[in-house]
Amino acid sequence: DGGITQSPKYLFRKEGQNVTLSCEQNLNHDAMYWYRQDPGQGLRLIYYSQIVNDFQKGDIAEGYSVSREKKESFPLTVTSAQKNPTAFYLCASSPSNTEAFFGQGTRLTVV
Amino acid sequence: DQQVKQNSPSLSVQEGRISILNCDYTNSMFDYFLWYKKYPAEGPTFLISISSIKDKNEDGRFTVFLNKSAKHLSLHIVPSQPGDSAVYFCAASLDRGSTLGRLYFGRGTQLTVWP
């Protein structure tokens, strides 16, 4: 089946640790995105990538890093510099900047 | 700075009635608008869209209206059903069809449809 797969669905991290969230798509989409959702905040853009080996910061990139070595994959690393990492993280892909297709999300909790 | 605004965090409607969700934007360069629906702990799913060259787009029970002069769009759901209960996000993009750019999202409106 074509789609976007995020893993894991739930993730727990100790304070001070880096953690990487996986996002894979087999839709052959050029663009991929990472959003963060907090209660009452809607979707805020962390990073996005239009092509392989290129990516741009979104509105809340501090404390996060990404890579785009393959068209299908856009992993997000939440570093220890991110002061409030507990949130619901959503990955999306798009053939252009029109309809974006979202994964099922990863719930990250810092313990 | 929020370029897409959904000023009503929640809306409650009786089953069978019309639901009207509103969205305002500030950037006059937006040329494509979308609505997404989201259930808890799931990713948003695309619902309906409209290009800036149109003022109305209809798909079954869902109709989106665009008023460019007012920088306002609305989503109408008729008739509303309990399964429509979800968070609805309004989104906008610049230069539709380009591989450059991104979507700008509002903060969402929680719709509750009661029997």
PDB file of C-alpha atoms in Angstrom:
ATOM      1  CA  ASP A   1       0.000   0.000   0.000  1.00  0.00           C
ATOM      2  CA  GLY A   2       1.206   3.508  -0.770  1.00  0.00           C
ATOM      3  CA  GLY A   3       1.484   5.898   2.115  1.00  0.00           C
ATOM      4  CA  ILE A   4       3.538   7.518   4.822  1.00  0.00           C
ATOM      5  CA  THR A   5       4.819   5.478   7.719  1.00  0.00           C
ATOM      6  CA  GLN A   6       5.927   7.011  10.969  1.00  0.00           C
ATOM      7  CA  SER A   7       7.583   4.963  13.654  1.00  0.00           C
ATOM      8  CA  PRO A   8       7.363   4.404  16.486  1.00  0.00           C
ATOM      9  CA  LYS A   9       3.810   5.427  17.397  1.00  0.00           C
ATOM     10  CA  TYR A  10       4.837   6.118  21.002  1.00  0.00           C
ATOM     11  CA  LEU A  11       8.297   7.111  22.164  1.00  0.00           C
ATOM     12  CA  PHE A  12       9.682   7.883  25.587  1.00  0.00           C
ATOM     13  CA  ARG A  13      12.873   9.796  26.113  1.00  0.00           C
ATOM     14  CA  LYS A  14      14.882  10.658  29.159  1.00  0.00           C
ATOM     15  CA  GLU A  15      15.871  14.252  29.604  1.00  0.00           C
ATOM     16  CA  GLY A  16      19.207  15.033  27.963  1.00  0.00           C
ATOM     17  CA  GLN A  17      18.930  12.276  25.370  1.00  0.00           C
ATOM     18  CA  ASN A  18      18.642  12.676  21.620  1.00  0.00           C
ATOM     19  CA  VAL A  19      15.957  10.667  19.875  1.00  0.00           C
ATOM     20  CA  THR A  20      15.206  10.096  16.174  1.00  0.00           C
ATOM     21  CA  LEU A  21      11.726   9.797  14.712  1.00  0.00           C
ATOM     22  CA  SER A  22      11.372   7.864  11.500  1.00  0.00           C
ATOM     23  CA  CYS A  23       9.316   8.901   8.462  1.00  0.00           C
ATOM     24  CA  GLU A  24       9.188   6.879   5.248  1.00  0.00           C
ATOM     25  CA  GLN A  25       7.012   7.403   2.178  1.00  0.00           C
ATOM     26  CA  ASN A  26       6.530   5.313  -0.954  1.00  0.00           C
ATOM     27  CA  LEU A  27       4.402   7.874  -2.794  1.00  0.00           C
ATOM     28  CA  ASN A  28       7.349   9.183  -4.817  1.00  0.00           C
ATOM     29  CA  HIS A  29       6.698  12.665  -3.459  1.00  0.00           C
ATOM     30  CA  ASP A  30       9.415  15.279  -3.724  1.00  0.00           C
ATOM     31  CA  ALA A  31       8.505  17.327  -0.657  1.00  0.00           C
ATOM     32  CA  MET A  32       8.462  16.122   2.941  1.00  0.00           C
ATOM     33  CA  TYR A  33       7.604  17.977   6.122  1.00  0.00           C
ATOM     34  CA  TRP A  34       7.752  17.667   9.898  1.00  0.00           C
ATOM     35  CA  TYR A  35       5.120  19.320  12.062  1.00  0.00           C
ATOM     36  CA  ARG A  36       4.588  19.450  15.751  1.00  0.00           C
ATOM     37  CA  GLN A  37       1.146  19.599  17.364  1.00  0.00           C
ATOM     38  CA  ASP A  38       0.557  20.902  20.865  1.00  0.00           C
ATOM     39  CA  PRO A  39      -2.842  21.495  22.455  1.00  0.00           C
ATOM     40  CA  GLY A  40      -4.291  24.787  21.205  1.00  0.00           C
ATOM     41  CA  GLN A  41      -1.312  25.419  18.923  1.00  0.00           C
ATOM     42  CA  GLY A  42      -2.381  23.689  15.766  1.00  0.00           C
ATOM     43  CA  LEU A  43       0.332  22.424  13.439  1.00  0.00           C
ATOM     44  CA  ARG A  44       3.662  24.167  13.561  1.00  0.00           C
ATOM     45  CA  LEU A  45       6.295  23.520  10.918  1.00  0.00           C
ATOM     46  CA  ILE A  46       9.672  22.289  12.162  1.00  0.00           C
ATOM     47  CA  TYR A  47      11.572  21.487   8.953  1.00  0.00           C
ATOM     48  CA  TYR A  48      10.757  20.773   5.340  1.00  0.00           C
ATOM     49  CA  SER A  49      12.587  19.393   2.347  1.00  0.00           C
ATOM     50  CA  GLN A  50      11.762  19.910  -1.311  1.00  0.00           C
ATOM     51  CA  ILE A  51      14.445  17.655  -2.782  1.00  0.00           C
ATOM     52  CA  VAL A  52      17.027  15.136  -1.679  1.00  0.00           C
ATOM     53  CA  ASN A  53      20.012  16.568   0.190  1.00  0.00           C
ATOM     54  CA  ASP A  54      18.248  19.874   0.771  1.00  0.00           C
ATOM     55  CA  PHE A  55      16.021  21.101   3.603  1.00  0.00           C
ATOM     56  CA  GLN A  56      14.859  24.360   5.159  1.00  0.00           C
ATOM     57  CA  LYS A  57      14.007  25.439   8.677  1.00  0.00           C
ATOM     58  CA  GLY A  58      10.395  25.984   9.509  1.00  0.00           C
ATOM     59  CA  ASP A  59       8.952  28.142  12.251  1.00  0.00           C
ATOM     60  CA  ILE A  60      10.239  26.169  15.253  1.00  0.00           C
ATOM     61  CA  ALA A  61      13.465  24.469  14.110  1.00  0.00           C
ATOM     62  CA  GLU A  62      15.520  25.145  17.244  1.00  0.00           C
ATOM     63  CA  GLY A  63      16.487  21.932  19.018  1.00  0.00           C
ATOM     64  CA  TYR A  64      15.717  19.752  15.992  1.00  0.00           C
ATOM     65  CA  SER A  65      17.744  18.383  13.096  1.00  0.00           C
ATOM     66  CA  VAL A  66      16.857  16.496   9.923  1.00  0.00           C
ATOM     67  CA  SER A  67      18.465  14.761   6.969  1.00  0.00           C
ATOM     68  CA  ARG A  68      17.219  13.901   3.496  1.00  0.00           C
ATOM     69  CA  GLU A  69      19.651  11.386   2.040  1.00  0.00           C
ATOM     70  CA  LYS A  70      16.934   9.483   0.208  1.00  0.00           C
ATOM     71  CA  LYS A  71      13.740  10.650  -1.429  1.00  0.00           C
ATOM     72  CA  GLU A  72      11.728   8.176   0.621  1.00  0.00           C
ATOM     73  CA  SER A  73      13.081   9.065   4.055  1.00  0.00           C
ATOM     74  CA  PHE A  74      13.082  12.204   6.204  1.00  0.00           C
ATOM     75  CA  PRO A  75      14.094  11.385   9.787  1.00  0.00           C
ATOM     76  CA  LEU A  76      13.764  13.980  12.546  1.00  0.00           C
ATOM     77  CA  THR A  77      16.152  14.097  15.495  1.00  0.00           C
ATOM     78  CA  VAL A  78      14.953  15.759  18.660  1.00  0.00           C
ATOM     79  CA  THR A  79      18.084  16.896  20.450  1.00  0.00           C
ATOM     80  CA  SER A  80      18.696  17.672  24.091  1.00  0.00           C
ATOM     81  CA  ALA A  81      18.637  21.357  23.115  1.00  0.00           C
ATOM     82  CA  GLN A  82      14.875  21.163  22.580  1.00  0.00           C
ATOM     83  CA  LYS A  83      13.538  22.443  25.889  1.00  0.00           C
ATOM     84  CA  ASN A  84       9.978  21.173  25.612  1.00  0.00           C
ATOM     85  CA  PRO A  85       9.991  18.123  23.353  1.00  0.00           C
ATOM     86  CA  THR A  86       6.859  16.396  24.641  1.00  0.00           C
ATOM     87  CA  ALA A  87       4.379  16.666  21.752  1.00  0.00           C
ATOM     88  CA  PHE A  88       2.679  14.874  18.895  1.00  0.00           C
ATOM     89  CA  TYR A  89       4.918  14.848  15.804  1.00  0.00           C
ATOM     90  CA  LEU A  90       3.500  14.585  12.310  1.00  0.00           C
ATOM     91  CA  CYS A  91       5.340  13.851   9.095  1.00  0.00           C
ATOM     92  CA  ALA A  92       3.852  14.706   5.729  1.00  0.00           C
ATOM     93  CA  SER A  93       4.742  14.463   2.077  1.00  0.00           C
ATOM     94  CA  SER A  94       3.506  16.220  -1.025  1.00  0.00           C
ATOM     95  CA  PRO A  95       4.111  16.107  -4.777  1.00  0.00           C
ATOM     96  CA  SER A  96       4.198  19.916  -4.642  1.00  0.00           C
ATOM     97  CA  ASN A  97       2.960  22.490  -2.162  1.00  0.00           C
ATOM     98  CA  THR A  98      -0.635  21.439  -2.588  1.00  0.00           C
ATOM     99  CA  GLU A  99      -2.275  18.562  -0.792  1.00  0.00           C
ATOM    100  CA  ALA A 100       0.005  17.161   1.856  1.00  0.00           C
ATOM    101  CA  PHE A 101      -0.469  13.593   2.995  1.00  0.00           C
ATOM    102  CA  PHE A 102       0.179  12.892   6.645  1.00  0.00           C
ATOM    103  CA  GLY A 103       1.448   9.923   8.582  1.00  0.00           C
ATOM    104  CA  GLN A 104      -0.251   8.672  11.721  1.00  0.00           C
ATOM    105  CA  GLY A 105       2.076  10.575  14.022  1.00  0.00           C
ATOM    106  CA  THR A 106       4.508   9.824  16.843  1.00  0.00           C
ATOM    107  CA  ARG A 107       3.709  10.753  20.422  1.00  0.00           C
ATOM    108  CA  LEU A 108       6.963  11.715  22.149  1.00  0.00           C
ATOM    109  CA  THR A 109       7.043  11.937  25.924  1.00  0.00           C
ATOM    110  CA  VAL A 110       9.996  13.044  27.991  1.00  0.00           C
ATOM    111  CA  VAL A 111      10.266  11.170  31.270  1.00  0.00           C
TER     112      VAL A 111
ATOM    113  CA  ASP B   1       2.999  35.590  13.286  1.00  0.00           C
ATOM    114  CA  GLN B   2      -0.072  33.527  12.438  1.00  0.00           C
ATOM    115  CA  GLN B   3      -0.904  34.065   8.762  1.00  0.00           C
ATOM    116  CA  VAL B   4      -3.868  31.698   8.852  1.00  0.00           C
ATOM    117  CA  LYS B   5      -6.308  32.175  11.683  1.00  0.00           C
ATOM    118  CA  GLN B   6      -9.166  30.102  12.987  1.00  0.00           C
ATOM    119  CA  ASN B   7     -10.655  32.238  15.708  1.00  0.00           C
ATOM    120  CA  SER B   8     -13.197  29.739  16.972  1.00  0.00           C
ATOM    121  CA  PRO B   9     -11.506  26.925  18.884  1.00  0.00           C
ATOM    122  CA  SER B  10     -14.727  24.953  19.097  1.00  0.00           C
ATOM    123  CA  LEU B  11     -18.151  24.585  17.482  1.00  0.00           C
ATOM    124  CA  SER B  12     -21.080  22.467  18.610  1.00  0.00           C
ATOM    125  CA  VAL B  13     -23.866  21.573  16.166  1.00  0.00           C
ATOM    126  CA  GLN B  14     -26.854  19.282  16.269  1.00  0.00           C
ATOM    127  CA  GLU B  15     -26.937  16.333  13.878  1.00  0.00           C
ATOM    128  CA  GLY B  16     -28.643  17.196  10.594  1.00  0.00           C
ATOM    129  CA  ARG B  17     -27.928  20.919  10.880  1.00  0.00           C
ATOM    130  CA  ILE B  18     -25.314  22.936   9.031  1.00  0.00           C
ATOM    131  CA  SER B  19     -21.797  23.333  10.416  1.00  0.00           C
ATOM    132  CA  ILE B  20     -19.910  26.446   9.366  1.00  0.00           C
ATOM    133  CA  LEU B  21     -16.220  26.644  10.133  1.00  0.00           C
ATOM    134  CA  ASN B  22     -14.423  29.899   9.469  1.00  0.00           C
ATOM    135  CA  CYS B  23     -10.874  30.823   8.552  1.00  0.00           C
ATOM    136  CA  ASP B  24      -9.158  34.161   7.952  1.00  0.00           C
ATOM    137  CA  TYR B  25      -5.780  34.849   6.402  1.00  0.00           C
ATOM    138  CA  THR B  26      -3.485  37.831   6.229  1.00  0.00           C
ATOM    139  CA  ASN B  27      -1.199  37.095   3.273  1.00  0.00           C
ATOM    140  CA  SER B  28      -2.795  38.225   0.009  1.00  0.00           C
ATOM    141  CA  MET B  29      -0.269  36.113  -1.919  1.00  0.00           C
ATOM    142  CA  PHE B  30      -1.896  32.848  -0.834  1.00  0.00           C
ATOM    143  CA  ASP B  31      -3.380  31.234  -3.924  1.00  0.00           C
ATOM    144  CA  TYR B  32      -4.604  27.852  -2.717  1.00  0.00           C
ATOM    145  CA  PHE B  33      -6.547  26.874   0.365  1.00  0.00           C
ATOM    146  CA  LEU B  34      -7.249  23.518   1.952  1.00  0.00           C
ATOM    147  CA  TRP B  35      -9.240  22.005   4.785  1.00  0.00           C
ATOM    148  CA  TYR B  36      -8.033  19.020   6.762  1.00  0.00           C
ATOM    149  CA  LYS B  37      -9.874  16.860   9.275  1.00  0.00           C
ATOM    150  CA  LYS B  38      -8.124  15.298  12.226  1.00  0.00           C
ATOM    151  CA  TYR B  39      -9.156  12.696  14.786  1.00  0.00           C
ATOM    152  CA  PRO B  40      -7.238  12.365  18.080  1.00  0.00           C
ATOM    153  CA  ALA B  41      -3.900  10.548  17.862  1.00  0.00           C
ATOM    154  CA  GLU B  42      -4.118  10.354  14.056  1.00  0.00           C
ATOM    155  CA  GLY B  43      -2.656  12.344  11.208  1.00  0.00           C
ATOM    156  CA  PRO B  44      -4.819  14.947   9.430  1.00  0.00           C
ATOM    157  CA  THR B  45      -6.615  13.840   6.294  1.00  0.00           C
ATOM    158  CA  PHE B  46      -7.290  16.091   3.339  1.00  0.00           C
ATOM    159  CA  LEU B  47     -10.922  17.103   2.986  1.00  0.00           C
ATOM    160  CA  ILE B  48     -11.426  19.736   0.294  1.00  0.00           C
ATOM    161  CA  SER B  49      -9.536  22.566  -1.374  1.00  0.00           C
ATOM    162  CA  ILE B  50     -10.120  25.696  -3.414  1.00  0.00           C
ATOM    163  CA  SER B  51      -7.998  27.728  -5.770  1.00  0.00           C
ATOM    164  CA  SER B  52      -7.907  31.505  -5.452  1.00  0.00           C
ATOM    165  CA  ILE B  53      -9.453  31.833  -8.907  1.00  0.00           C
ATOM    166  CA  LYS B  54     -12.681  30.305  -7.616  1.00  0.00           C
ATOM    167  CA  ASP B  55     -15.120  31.382  -4.948  1.00  0.00           C
ATOM    168  CA  LYS B  56     -16.792  28.045  -4.286  1.00  0.00           C
ATOM    169  CA  ASN B  57     -15.947  24.361  -4.409  1.00  0.00           C
ATOM    170  CA  GLU B  58     -18.348  21.588  -3.505  1.00  0.00           C
ATOM    171  CA  ASP B  59     -17.782  17.919  -2.757  1.00  0.00           C
ATOM    172  CA  GLY B  60     -20.767  16.021  -1.443  1.00  0.00           C
ATOM    173  CA  ARG B  61     -21.748  17.378   1.955  1.00  0.00           C
ATOM    174  CA  PHE B  62     -18.748  19.702   2.039  1.00  0.00           C
ATOM    175  CA  THR B  63     -18.551  23.131   0.422  1.00  0.00           C
ATOM    176  CA  VAL B  64     -15.768  25.651   0.764  1.00  0.00           C
ATOM    177  CA  PHE B  65     -16.382  29.342   0.052  1.00  0.00           C
ATOM    178  CA  LEU B  66     -13.640  31.866  -0.580  1.00  0.00           C
ATOM    179  CA  ASN B  67     -13.992  35.630  -0.236  1.00  0.00           C
ATOM    180  CA  LYS B  68     -10.688  37.061  -1.405  1.00  0.00           C
ATOM    181  CA  SER B  69     -11.540  40.679  -0.739  1.00  0.00           C
ATOM    182  CA  ALA B  70     -12.247  39.819   2.885  1.00  0.00           C
ATOM    183  CA  LYS B  71      -9.407  37.275   3.066  1.00  0.00           C
ATOM    184  CA  HIS B  72     -11.890  34.820   4.463  1.00  0.00           C
ATOM    185  CA  LEU B  73     -12.904  31.270   3.728  1.00  0.00           C
ATOM    186  CA  SER B  74     -15.446  28.986   5.265  1.00  0.00           C
ATOM    187  CA  LEU B  75     -16.260  25.296   5.248  1.00  0.00           C
ATOM    188  CA  HIS B  76     -19.922  24.284   5.235  1.00  0.00           C
ATOM    189  CA  ILE B  77     -20.971  20.767   6.182  1.00  0.00           C
ATOM    190  CA  VAL B  78     -24.575  19.888   5.371  1.00  0.00           C
ATOM    191  CA  PRO B  79     -26.057  17.852   6.910  1.00  0.00           C
ATOM    192  CA  SER B  80     -23.733  17.408   9.856  1.00  0.00           C
ATOM    193  CA  GLN B  81     -23.229  13.892  11.170  1.00  0.00           C
ATOM    194  CA  PRO B  82     -21.775  12.616  14.457  1.00  0.00           C
ATOM    195  CA  GLY B  83     -18.858  11.121  12.513  1.00  0.00           C
ATOM    196  CA  ASP B  84     -17.904  14.637  11.462  1.00  0.00           C
ATOM    197  CA  SER B  85     -16.821  15.357  15.035  1.00  0.00           C
ATOM    198  CA  ALA B  86     -13.108  16.128  14.741  1.00  0.00           C
ATOM    199  CA  VAL B  87     -10.648  18.997  14.624  1.00  0.00           C
ATOM    200  CA  TYR B  88     -10.715  20.888  11.330  1.00  0.00           C
ATOM    201  CA  PHE B  89      -7.625  22.720  10.128  1.00  0.00           C
ATOM    202  CA  CYS B  90      -7.565  25.432   7.524  1.00  0.00           C
ATOM    203  CA  ALA B  91      -4.353  25.690   5.470  1.00  0.00           C
ATOM    204  CA  ALA B  92      -3.008  27.925   2.713  1.00  0.00           C
ATOM    205  CA  SER B  93      -0.158  27.840   0.238  1.00  0.00           C
ATOM    206  CA  LEU B  94       1.778  30.187  -2.014  1.00  0.00           C
ATOM    207  CA  ASP B  95       2.490  29.456  -5.649  1.00  0.00           C
ATOM    208  CA  ARG B  96       0.419  26.339  -5.955  1.00  0.00           C
ATOM    209  CA  GLY B  97       1.930  23.598  -8.064  1.00  0.00           C
ATOM    210  CA  SER B  98       5.455  24.654  -7.386  1.00  0.00           C
ATOM    211  CA  THR B  99       7.778  22.287  -5.615  1.00  0.00           C
ATOM    212  CA  LEU B 100       8.887  25.191  -3.492  1.00  0.00           C
ATOM    213  CA  GLY B 101       7.159  26.338  -0.377  1.00  0.00           C
ATOM    214  CA  ARG B 102       4.964  24.917   2.337  1.00  0.00           C
ATOM    215  CA  LEU B 103       1.483  24.927   3.828  1.00  0.00           C
ATOM    216  CA  TYR B 104       0.499  27.415   6.509  1.00  0.00           C
ATOM    217  CA  PHE B 105      -1.965  26.019   9.037  1.00  0.00           C
ATOM    218  CA  GLY B 106      -4.471  27.593  11.365  1.00  0.00           C
ATOM    219  CA  ARG B 107      -4.815  26.378  14.942  1.00  0.00           C
ATOM    220  CA  GLY B 108      -7.879  24.294  14.246  1.00  0.00           C
ATOM    221  CA  THR B 109     -11.533  24.220  15.277  1.00  0.00           C
ATOM    222  CA  GLN B 110     -12.960  21.321  17.280  1.00  0.00           C
ATOM    223  CA  LEU B 111     -16.339  20.409  15.778  1.00  0.00           C
ATOM    224  CA  THR B 112     -18.741  18.403  17.903  1.00  0.00           C
ATOM    225  CA  VAL B 113     -21.912  17.075  16.281  1.00  0.00           C
ATOM    226  CA  TRP B 114     -24.440  15.861  18.832  1.00  0.00           C
ATOM    227  CA  PRO B 115     -27.471  13.635  18.148  1.00  0.00           C
TER     228      PRO B 115
END
